[in-house]
Coordinates of C-alpha atoms and ligand atoms in Angstrom, one line a residue:
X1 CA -17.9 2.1 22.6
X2 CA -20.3 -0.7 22.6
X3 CA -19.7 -2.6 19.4
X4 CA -20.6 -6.2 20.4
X5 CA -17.5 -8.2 18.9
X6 CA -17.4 -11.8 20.3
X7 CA -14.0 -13.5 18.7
X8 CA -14.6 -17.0 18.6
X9 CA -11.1 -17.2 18.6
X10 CA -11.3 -17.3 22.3
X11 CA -15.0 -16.9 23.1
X12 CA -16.4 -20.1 24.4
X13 CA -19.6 -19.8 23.5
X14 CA -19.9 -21.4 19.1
X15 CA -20.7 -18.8 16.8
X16 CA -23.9 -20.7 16.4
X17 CA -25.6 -20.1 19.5
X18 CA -25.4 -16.6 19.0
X19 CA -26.0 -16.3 15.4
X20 CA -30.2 -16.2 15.8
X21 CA -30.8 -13.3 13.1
X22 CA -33.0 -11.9 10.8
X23 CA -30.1 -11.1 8.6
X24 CA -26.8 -13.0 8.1
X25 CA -23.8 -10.9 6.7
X26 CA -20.5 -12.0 5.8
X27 CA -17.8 -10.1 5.5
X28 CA -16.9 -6.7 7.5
X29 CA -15.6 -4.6 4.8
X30 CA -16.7 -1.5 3.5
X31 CA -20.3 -3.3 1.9
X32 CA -20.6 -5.9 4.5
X33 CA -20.6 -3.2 7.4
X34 CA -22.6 -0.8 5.6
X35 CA -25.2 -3.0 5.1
X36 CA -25.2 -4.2 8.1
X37 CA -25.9 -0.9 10.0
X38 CA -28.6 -0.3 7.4
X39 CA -30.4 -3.7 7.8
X40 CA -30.0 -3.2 11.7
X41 CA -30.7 0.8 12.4
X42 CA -33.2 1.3 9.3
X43 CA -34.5 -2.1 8.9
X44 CA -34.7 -2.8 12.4
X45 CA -33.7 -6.4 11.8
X46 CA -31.3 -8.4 14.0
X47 CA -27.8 -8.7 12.2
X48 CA -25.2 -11.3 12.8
X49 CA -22.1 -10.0 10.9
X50 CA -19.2 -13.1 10.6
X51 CA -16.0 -12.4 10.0
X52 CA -13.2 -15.1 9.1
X53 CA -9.8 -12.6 9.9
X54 CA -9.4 -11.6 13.8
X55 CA -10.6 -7.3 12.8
X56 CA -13.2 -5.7 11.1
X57 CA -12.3 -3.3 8.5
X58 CA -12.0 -6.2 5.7
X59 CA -9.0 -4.4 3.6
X60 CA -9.1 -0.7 4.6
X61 CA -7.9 -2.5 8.7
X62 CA -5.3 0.0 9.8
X63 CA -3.1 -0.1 13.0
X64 CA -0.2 0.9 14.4
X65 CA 3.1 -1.1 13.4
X66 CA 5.9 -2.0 15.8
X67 CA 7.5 1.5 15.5
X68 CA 4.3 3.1 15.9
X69 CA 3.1 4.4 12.5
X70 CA -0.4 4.2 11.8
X71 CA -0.2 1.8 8.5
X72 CA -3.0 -0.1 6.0
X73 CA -2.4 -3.3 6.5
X74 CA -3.7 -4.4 3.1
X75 CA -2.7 -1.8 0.9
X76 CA -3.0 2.3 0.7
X77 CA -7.4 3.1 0.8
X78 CA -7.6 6.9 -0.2
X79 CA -11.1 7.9 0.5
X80 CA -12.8 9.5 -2.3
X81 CA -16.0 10.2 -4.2
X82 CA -18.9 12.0 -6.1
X83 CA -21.8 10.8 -4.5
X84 CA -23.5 13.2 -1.7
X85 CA -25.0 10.3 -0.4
X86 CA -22.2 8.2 0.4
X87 CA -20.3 11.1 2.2
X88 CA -23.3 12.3 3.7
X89 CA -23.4 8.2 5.5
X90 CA -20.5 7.6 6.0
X91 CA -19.5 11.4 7.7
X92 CA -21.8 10.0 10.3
X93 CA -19.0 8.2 12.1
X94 CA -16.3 10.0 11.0
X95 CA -14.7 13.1 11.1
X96 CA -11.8 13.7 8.0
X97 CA -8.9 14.3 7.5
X98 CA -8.5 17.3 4.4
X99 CA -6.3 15.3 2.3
X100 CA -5.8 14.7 -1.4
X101 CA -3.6 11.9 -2.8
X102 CA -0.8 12.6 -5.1
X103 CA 1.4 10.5 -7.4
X104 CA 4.1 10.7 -9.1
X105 CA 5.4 7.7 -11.8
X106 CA 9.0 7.1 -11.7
X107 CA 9.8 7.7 -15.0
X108 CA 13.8 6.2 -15.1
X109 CA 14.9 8.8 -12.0
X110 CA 12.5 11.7 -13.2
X111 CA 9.6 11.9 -11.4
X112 CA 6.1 12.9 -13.3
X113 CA 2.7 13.5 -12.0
X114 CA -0.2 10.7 -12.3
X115 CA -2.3 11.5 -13.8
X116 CA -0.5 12.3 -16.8
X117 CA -1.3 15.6 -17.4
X118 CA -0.3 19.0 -18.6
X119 CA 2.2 19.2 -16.1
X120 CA 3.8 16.2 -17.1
X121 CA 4.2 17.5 -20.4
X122 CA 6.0 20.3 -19.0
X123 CA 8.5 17.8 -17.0
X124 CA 8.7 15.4 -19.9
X125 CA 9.7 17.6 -22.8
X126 CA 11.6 20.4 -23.9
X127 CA 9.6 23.7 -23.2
X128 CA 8.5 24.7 -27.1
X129 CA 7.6 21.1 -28.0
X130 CA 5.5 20.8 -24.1
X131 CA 3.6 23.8 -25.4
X132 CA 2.5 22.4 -29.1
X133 CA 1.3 19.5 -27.6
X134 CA -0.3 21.5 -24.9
X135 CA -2.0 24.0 -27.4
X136 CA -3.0 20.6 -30.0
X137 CA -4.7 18.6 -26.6
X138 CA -6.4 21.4 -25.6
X139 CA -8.2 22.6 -29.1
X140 CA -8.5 18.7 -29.4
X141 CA -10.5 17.6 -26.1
X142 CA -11.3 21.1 -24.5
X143 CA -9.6 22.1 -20.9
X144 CA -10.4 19.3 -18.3
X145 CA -11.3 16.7 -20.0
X146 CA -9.9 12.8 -19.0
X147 CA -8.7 10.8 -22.4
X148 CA -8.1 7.1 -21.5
X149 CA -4.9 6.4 -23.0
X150 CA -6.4 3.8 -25.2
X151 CA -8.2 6.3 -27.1
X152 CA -5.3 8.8 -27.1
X153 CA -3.6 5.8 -28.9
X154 CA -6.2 5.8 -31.6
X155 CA -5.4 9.9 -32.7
X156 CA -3.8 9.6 -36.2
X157 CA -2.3 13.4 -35.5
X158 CA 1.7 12.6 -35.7
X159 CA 2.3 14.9 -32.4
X160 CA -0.6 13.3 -30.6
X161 CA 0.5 9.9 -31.5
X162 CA 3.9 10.5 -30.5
X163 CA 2.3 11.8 -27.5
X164 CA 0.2 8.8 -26.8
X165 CA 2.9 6.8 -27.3
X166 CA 5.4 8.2 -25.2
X167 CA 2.5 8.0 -22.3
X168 CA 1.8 4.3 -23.0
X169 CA 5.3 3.0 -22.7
X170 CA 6.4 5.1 -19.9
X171 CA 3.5 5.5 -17.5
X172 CA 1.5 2.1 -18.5
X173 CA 2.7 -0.4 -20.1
X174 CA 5.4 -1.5 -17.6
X175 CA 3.1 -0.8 -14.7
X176 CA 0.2 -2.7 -16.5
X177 CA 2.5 -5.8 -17.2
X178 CA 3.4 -5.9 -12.8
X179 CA 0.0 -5.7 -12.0
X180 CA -2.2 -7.4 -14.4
X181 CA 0.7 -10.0 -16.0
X182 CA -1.0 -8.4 -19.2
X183 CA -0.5 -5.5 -21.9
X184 CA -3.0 -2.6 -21.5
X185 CA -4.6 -4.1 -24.6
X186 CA -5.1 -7.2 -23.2
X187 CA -7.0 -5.9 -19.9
X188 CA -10.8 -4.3 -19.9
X189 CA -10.3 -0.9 -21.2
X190 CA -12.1 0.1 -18.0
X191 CA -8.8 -0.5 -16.4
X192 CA -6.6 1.9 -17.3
X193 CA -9.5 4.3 -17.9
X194 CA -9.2 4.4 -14.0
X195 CA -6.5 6.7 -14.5
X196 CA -6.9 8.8 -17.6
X197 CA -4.5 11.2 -19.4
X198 CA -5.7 14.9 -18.1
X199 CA -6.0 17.9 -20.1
X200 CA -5.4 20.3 -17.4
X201 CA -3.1 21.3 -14.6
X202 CA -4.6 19.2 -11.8
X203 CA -2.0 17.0 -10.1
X204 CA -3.8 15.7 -7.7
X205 CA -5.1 11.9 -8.4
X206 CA -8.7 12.1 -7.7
X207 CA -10.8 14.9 -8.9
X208 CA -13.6 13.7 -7.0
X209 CA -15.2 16.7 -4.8
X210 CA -15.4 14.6 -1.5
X211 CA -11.2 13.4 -0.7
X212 CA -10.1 12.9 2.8
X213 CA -8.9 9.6 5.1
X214 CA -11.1 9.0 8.2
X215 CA -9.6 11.7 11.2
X216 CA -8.9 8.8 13.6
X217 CA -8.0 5.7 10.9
X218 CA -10.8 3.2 9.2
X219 CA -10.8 0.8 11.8
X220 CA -12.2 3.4 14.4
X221 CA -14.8 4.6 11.7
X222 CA -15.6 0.5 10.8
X223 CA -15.9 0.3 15.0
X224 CA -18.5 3.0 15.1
X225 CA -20.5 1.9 11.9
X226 CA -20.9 -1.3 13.6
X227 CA -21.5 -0.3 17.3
X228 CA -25.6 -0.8 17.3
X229 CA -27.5 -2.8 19.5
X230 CA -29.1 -4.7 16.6
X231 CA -25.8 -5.9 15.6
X232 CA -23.1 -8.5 16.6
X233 CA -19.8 -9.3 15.1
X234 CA -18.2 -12.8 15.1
X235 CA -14.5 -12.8 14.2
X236 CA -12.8 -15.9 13.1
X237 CA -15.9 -17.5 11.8
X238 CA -15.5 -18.4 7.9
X239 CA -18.6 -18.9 6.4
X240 CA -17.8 -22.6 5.0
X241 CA -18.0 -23.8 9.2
X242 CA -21.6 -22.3 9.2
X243 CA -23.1 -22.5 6.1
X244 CA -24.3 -25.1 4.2
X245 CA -26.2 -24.6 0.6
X246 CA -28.4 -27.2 -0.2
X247 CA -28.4 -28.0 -4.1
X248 CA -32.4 -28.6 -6.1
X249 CA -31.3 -31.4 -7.6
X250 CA -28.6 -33.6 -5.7
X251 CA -27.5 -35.3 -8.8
X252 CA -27.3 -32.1 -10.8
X253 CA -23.7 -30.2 -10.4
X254 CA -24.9 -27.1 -12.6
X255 CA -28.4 -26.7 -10.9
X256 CA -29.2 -24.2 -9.3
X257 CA -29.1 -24.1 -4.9
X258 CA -33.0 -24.2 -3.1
X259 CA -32.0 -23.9 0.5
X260 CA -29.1 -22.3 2.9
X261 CA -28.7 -23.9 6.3
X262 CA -27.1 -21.8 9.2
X263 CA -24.8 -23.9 11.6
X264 CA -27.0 -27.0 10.7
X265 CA -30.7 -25.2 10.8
X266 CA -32.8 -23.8 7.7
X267 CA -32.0 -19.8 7.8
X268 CA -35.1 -18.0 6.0
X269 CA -33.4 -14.3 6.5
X270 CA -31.6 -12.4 4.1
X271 CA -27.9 -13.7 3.7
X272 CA -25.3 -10.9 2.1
X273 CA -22.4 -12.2 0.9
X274 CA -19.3 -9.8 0.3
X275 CA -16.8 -13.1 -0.1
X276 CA -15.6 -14.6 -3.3
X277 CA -18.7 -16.5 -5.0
X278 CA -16.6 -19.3 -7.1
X279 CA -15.6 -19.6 -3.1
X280 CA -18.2 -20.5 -1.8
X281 CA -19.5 -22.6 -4.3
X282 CA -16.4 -24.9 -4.4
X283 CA -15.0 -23.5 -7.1
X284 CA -17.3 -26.1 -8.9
X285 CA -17.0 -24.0 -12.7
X286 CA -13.5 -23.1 -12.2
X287 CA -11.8 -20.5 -10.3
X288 CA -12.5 -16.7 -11.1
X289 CA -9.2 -14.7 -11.5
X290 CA -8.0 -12.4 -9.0
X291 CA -4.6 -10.5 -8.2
X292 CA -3.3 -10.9 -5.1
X293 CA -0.6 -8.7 -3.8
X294 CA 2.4 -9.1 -1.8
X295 CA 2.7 -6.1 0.7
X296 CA 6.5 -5.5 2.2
X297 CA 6.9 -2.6 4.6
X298 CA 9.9 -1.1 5.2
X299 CA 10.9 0.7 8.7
X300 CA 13.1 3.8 7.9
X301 CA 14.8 6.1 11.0
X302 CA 13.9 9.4 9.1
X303 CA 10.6 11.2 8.1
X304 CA 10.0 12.2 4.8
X305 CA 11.2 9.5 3.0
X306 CA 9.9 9.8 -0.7
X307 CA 9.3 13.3 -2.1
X308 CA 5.3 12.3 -2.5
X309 CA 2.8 10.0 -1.1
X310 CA 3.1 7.5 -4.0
X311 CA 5.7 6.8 -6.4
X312 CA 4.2 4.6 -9.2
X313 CA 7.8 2.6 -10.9
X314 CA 6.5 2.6 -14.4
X315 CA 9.6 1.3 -16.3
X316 CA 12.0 0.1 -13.1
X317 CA 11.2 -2.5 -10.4
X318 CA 9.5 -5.4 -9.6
X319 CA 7.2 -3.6 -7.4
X320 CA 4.2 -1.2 -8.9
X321 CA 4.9 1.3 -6.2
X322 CA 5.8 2.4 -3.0
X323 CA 3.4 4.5 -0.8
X324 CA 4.8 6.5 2.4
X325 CA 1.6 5.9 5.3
X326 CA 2.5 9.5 7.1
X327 CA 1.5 11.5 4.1
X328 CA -1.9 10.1 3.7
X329 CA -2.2 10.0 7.5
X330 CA -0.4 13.5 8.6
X331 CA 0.6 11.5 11.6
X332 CA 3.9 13.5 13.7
X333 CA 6.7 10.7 13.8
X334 CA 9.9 11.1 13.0
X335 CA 10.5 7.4 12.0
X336 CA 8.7 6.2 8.8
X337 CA 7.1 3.0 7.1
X338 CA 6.7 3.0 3.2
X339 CA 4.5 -0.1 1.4
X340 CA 6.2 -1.9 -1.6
X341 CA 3.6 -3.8 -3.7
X342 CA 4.1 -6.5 -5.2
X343 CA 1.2 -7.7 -7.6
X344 CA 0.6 -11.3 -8.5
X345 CA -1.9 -14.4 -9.5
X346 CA -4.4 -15.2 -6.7
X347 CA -4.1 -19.1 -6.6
X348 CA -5.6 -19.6 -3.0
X349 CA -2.8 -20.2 -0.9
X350 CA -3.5 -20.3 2.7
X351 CA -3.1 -16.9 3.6
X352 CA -3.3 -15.4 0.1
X353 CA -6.1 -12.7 -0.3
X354 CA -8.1 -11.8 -3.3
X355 CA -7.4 -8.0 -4.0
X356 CA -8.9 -7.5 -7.3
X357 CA -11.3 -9.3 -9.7
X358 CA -9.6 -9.2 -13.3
X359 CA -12.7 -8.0 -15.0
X360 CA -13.5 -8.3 -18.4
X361 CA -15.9 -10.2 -20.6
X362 CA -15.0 -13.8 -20.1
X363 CA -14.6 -14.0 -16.3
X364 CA -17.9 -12.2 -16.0
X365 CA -19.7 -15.1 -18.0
X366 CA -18.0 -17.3 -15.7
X367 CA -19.5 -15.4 -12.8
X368 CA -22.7 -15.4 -13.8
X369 CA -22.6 -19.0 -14.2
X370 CA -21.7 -18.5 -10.4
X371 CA -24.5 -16.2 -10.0
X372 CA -27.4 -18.3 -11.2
X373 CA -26.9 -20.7 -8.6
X374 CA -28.9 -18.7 -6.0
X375 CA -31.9 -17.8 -9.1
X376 CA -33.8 -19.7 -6.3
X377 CA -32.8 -18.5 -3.4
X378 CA -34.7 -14.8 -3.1
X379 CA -33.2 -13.5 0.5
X380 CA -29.6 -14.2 -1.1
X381 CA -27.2 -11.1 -2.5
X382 CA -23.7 -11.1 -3.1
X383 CA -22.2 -7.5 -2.4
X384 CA -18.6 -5.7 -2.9
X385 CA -15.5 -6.5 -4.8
X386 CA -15.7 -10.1 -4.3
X387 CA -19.4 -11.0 -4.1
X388 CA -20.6 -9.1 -7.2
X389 CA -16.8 -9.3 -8.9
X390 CA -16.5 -5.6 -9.8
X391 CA -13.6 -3.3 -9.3
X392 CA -15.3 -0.9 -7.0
X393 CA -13.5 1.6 -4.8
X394 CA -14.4 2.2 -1.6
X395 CA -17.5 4.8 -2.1
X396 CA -18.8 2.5 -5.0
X397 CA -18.9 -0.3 -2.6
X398 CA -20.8 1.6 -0.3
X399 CA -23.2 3.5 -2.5
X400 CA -24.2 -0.4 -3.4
X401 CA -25.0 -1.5 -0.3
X402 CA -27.0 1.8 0.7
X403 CA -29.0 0.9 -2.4
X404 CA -29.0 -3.0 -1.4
X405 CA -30.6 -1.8 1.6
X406 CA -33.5 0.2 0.4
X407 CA -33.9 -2.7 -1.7
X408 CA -34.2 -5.1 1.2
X409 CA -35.8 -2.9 3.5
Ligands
UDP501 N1 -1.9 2.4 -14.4 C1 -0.7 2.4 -15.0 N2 0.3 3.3 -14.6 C2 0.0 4.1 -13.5 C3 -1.2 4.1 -12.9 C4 -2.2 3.2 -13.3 O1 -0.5 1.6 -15.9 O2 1.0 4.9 -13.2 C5 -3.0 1.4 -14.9 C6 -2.7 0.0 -14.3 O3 -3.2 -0.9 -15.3 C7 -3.6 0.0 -13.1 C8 -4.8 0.8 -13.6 O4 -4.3 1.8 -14.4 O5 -3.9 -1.3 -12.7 C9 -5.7 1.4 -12.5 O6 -4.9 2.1 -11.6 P1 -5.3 2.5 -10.1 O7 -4.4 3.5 -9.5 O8 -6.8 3.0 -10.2 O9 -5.2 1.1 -9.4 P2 -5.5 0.7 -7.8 O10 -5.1 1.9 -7.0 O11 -6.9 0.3 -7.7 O12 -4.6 -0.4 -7.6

């Protein structure tokens, strides 16, 4: 392994004195990485990659915890997707793990598989009433098909509605309240369409033909994606130490920015940016809204300790739900750690990360007041959750910075 990390932590040497580059990224997540190898192996270009947390990995980082189980240390990441392209890249350093992710909701003791879907129905209602509703979805929206709940809740059928009905209060309205502080009404419809009501018998909680978590954990694959000789990392660099925008007009708060200076000097490269925008413009139009998320882990002497992988609590709890690390990981322990998350407001406490951007028409205005700041500034891209303030999974955020790169290259 030859990835070139220096941790400025405890390197001696200042970021800037290594930081010559044809390309700047920031952030090592999933988009910052990906481009990164891009820029350096396809582009040929000299990347300097800064980091502000002491790993790479950004929020997919696993590790082993003090009893030894391999854990996410920001939350459950179950690899999935669609795109060829994006497995075909990112198979390159990895080898995977068969594995698809199943949930169940927590429906007050009874468990019932997410998404909700035929099989639900069975576990949910008495047997002749399961197979009306069965027979009414499935002359309704055809075998396979994914409903958001939303527009199951717009059916004027009485057995569909009290159907749609019993979905929304049990499986999301409770759950959407925890995470969002909001009704499903209230949130993008895009939202809950995440997880849609499924007219089949498909437990499993992505139908994506590409499932699986990396054979030896993300932070090995994030190792290898960034081990080229075109590439260093710098850990415990924030951006804000290094980089300075430089407005058009000095007197003008809402104009846009005609210059970036690196550590002091003028950087001509490309700069990719997979931080939070309103961030790194001082928040100077208000904050964008994020959730954070408070992660406890709990240490248990057994193995299994819930019957699935996740159990979503969609009428009970403070926590949205509990995830048990060994059955996405297939790791031999006998001991076990299970995630409880906890969703709330991102304010910006020290510490405090941004998990998701609460999309939705208003807050994307406000970003692209954000955006318009760097009209000027050509070599400048924000990428990933943060930078472009979309709710992408993991293969969406890579897809975009594979087609950042050909872009740039
Ligand atoms: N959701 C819900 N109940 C569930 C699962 C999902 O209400 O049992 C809604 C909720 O609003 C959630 C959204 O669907 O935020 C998207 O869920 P997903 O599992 O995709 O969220 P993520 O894994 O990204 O946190």
């Amino acid at each position: 392994m030859s990835v070139r990390i220096i941790d400025h932590r405890i390197a001696e040497r200042k970021p800037c004195a290594s930081l010559a580059c044809d390309a700047l990224v920031v952030g090592a997540g999933f988009a910052g990485s990906t481009i990164a190898r891009e820029l350096a192996e396809r582009g040929s270009m000299r990347v300097a990659l800064i980091e502000q947390r002491p790993h790479i990995g950004g929020n997919a980082y696993d590790t082993l915890d003090s009893q030894g189980v391999l854990i996410h240390a920001f939350g459950p990441h179950i690899y999935h997707t669609a795109s060829e392209r994006v497995h075909a890249w990112l198979s390159r350093f990895t080898a995977w793990r068969s594995y698809e992710h199943r949930v169940c909701a927590d429906v007050h003791g009874r468990l019932l598989p997410v998404p909700f879907n035929l099989n639900s129905i069975d576990a949910a209602f008495a047997p002749d009433k399961a197979a009306r509703i069965t027979e009414l979805l499935l002359s309704e929206f055809g075998r396979g098909a994914r409903v958001p709940i939303i527009e199951l809740r717009t059916k004027s059928d009485a057995l569909l509605h009290e159907l749609a009905d019993y979905i929304y209060e049990n499986i999301f309205l409770v759950y959407t309240m925890k995470q969002w502080g909001q009704t499903p009404e209230e949130i993008d419809p895009s939202i809950t369409a995440r997880v849609p009501v499924l007219i089949d018998r498909d437990d499993r909680y992505f139908q994506d033909p590409h499932q699986g978590v990396p054979h030896e954990g993300y932070t090995r694959l994030f190792e290898r994606i960034l081990d080229h000789p075109n590439i260093s990392v710098h850990l415990n660099v924030a951006a804000d130490e290094l980089l300075e925008l430089t407005p058009e007009d000095p007197d003008s708060k809402d104009g846009p920015f005609s210059g970036i200076l690196l550590a002091g000097q003028p950087h001509d490269g490309l700069l990719i940016y997979s931080g939070a925008l309103d961030e790194l413009c001082k928040w100077r139009f208000g904050r964008l809204p994020y959730r954070s998320l408070d992660l406890v882990y709990r240490h248990y002497d057994h193995n299994p300790v819930q019957p699935c992988a996740t159990i979503n609590y969609t009428v009970s709890e403070a926590y949205t739900r509990t995830t048990e690390f060994t059955w996405l990981t297939g790791q031999d322990v006998e001991v076990s750690t299970v995630l409880e998350e906890y969703s709330l407001p991102f304010e910006g406490a020290p510490g405090q990360i941004p998990y998701y951007p609460v999309v939705g028409e208003q807050n994307q205005q406000q970003y692209e007041r954000y955006r318009a700041l760097f009209s000027k500034l050509p070599g400048f891209y924000p990428l990933g959750r943060l930078g472009e303030y979309r709710y992408y999974n993991m293969d969406q955020a890579v897809l975009r910075a594979l087609e950042l790169a050909d872009e740039c290259i």
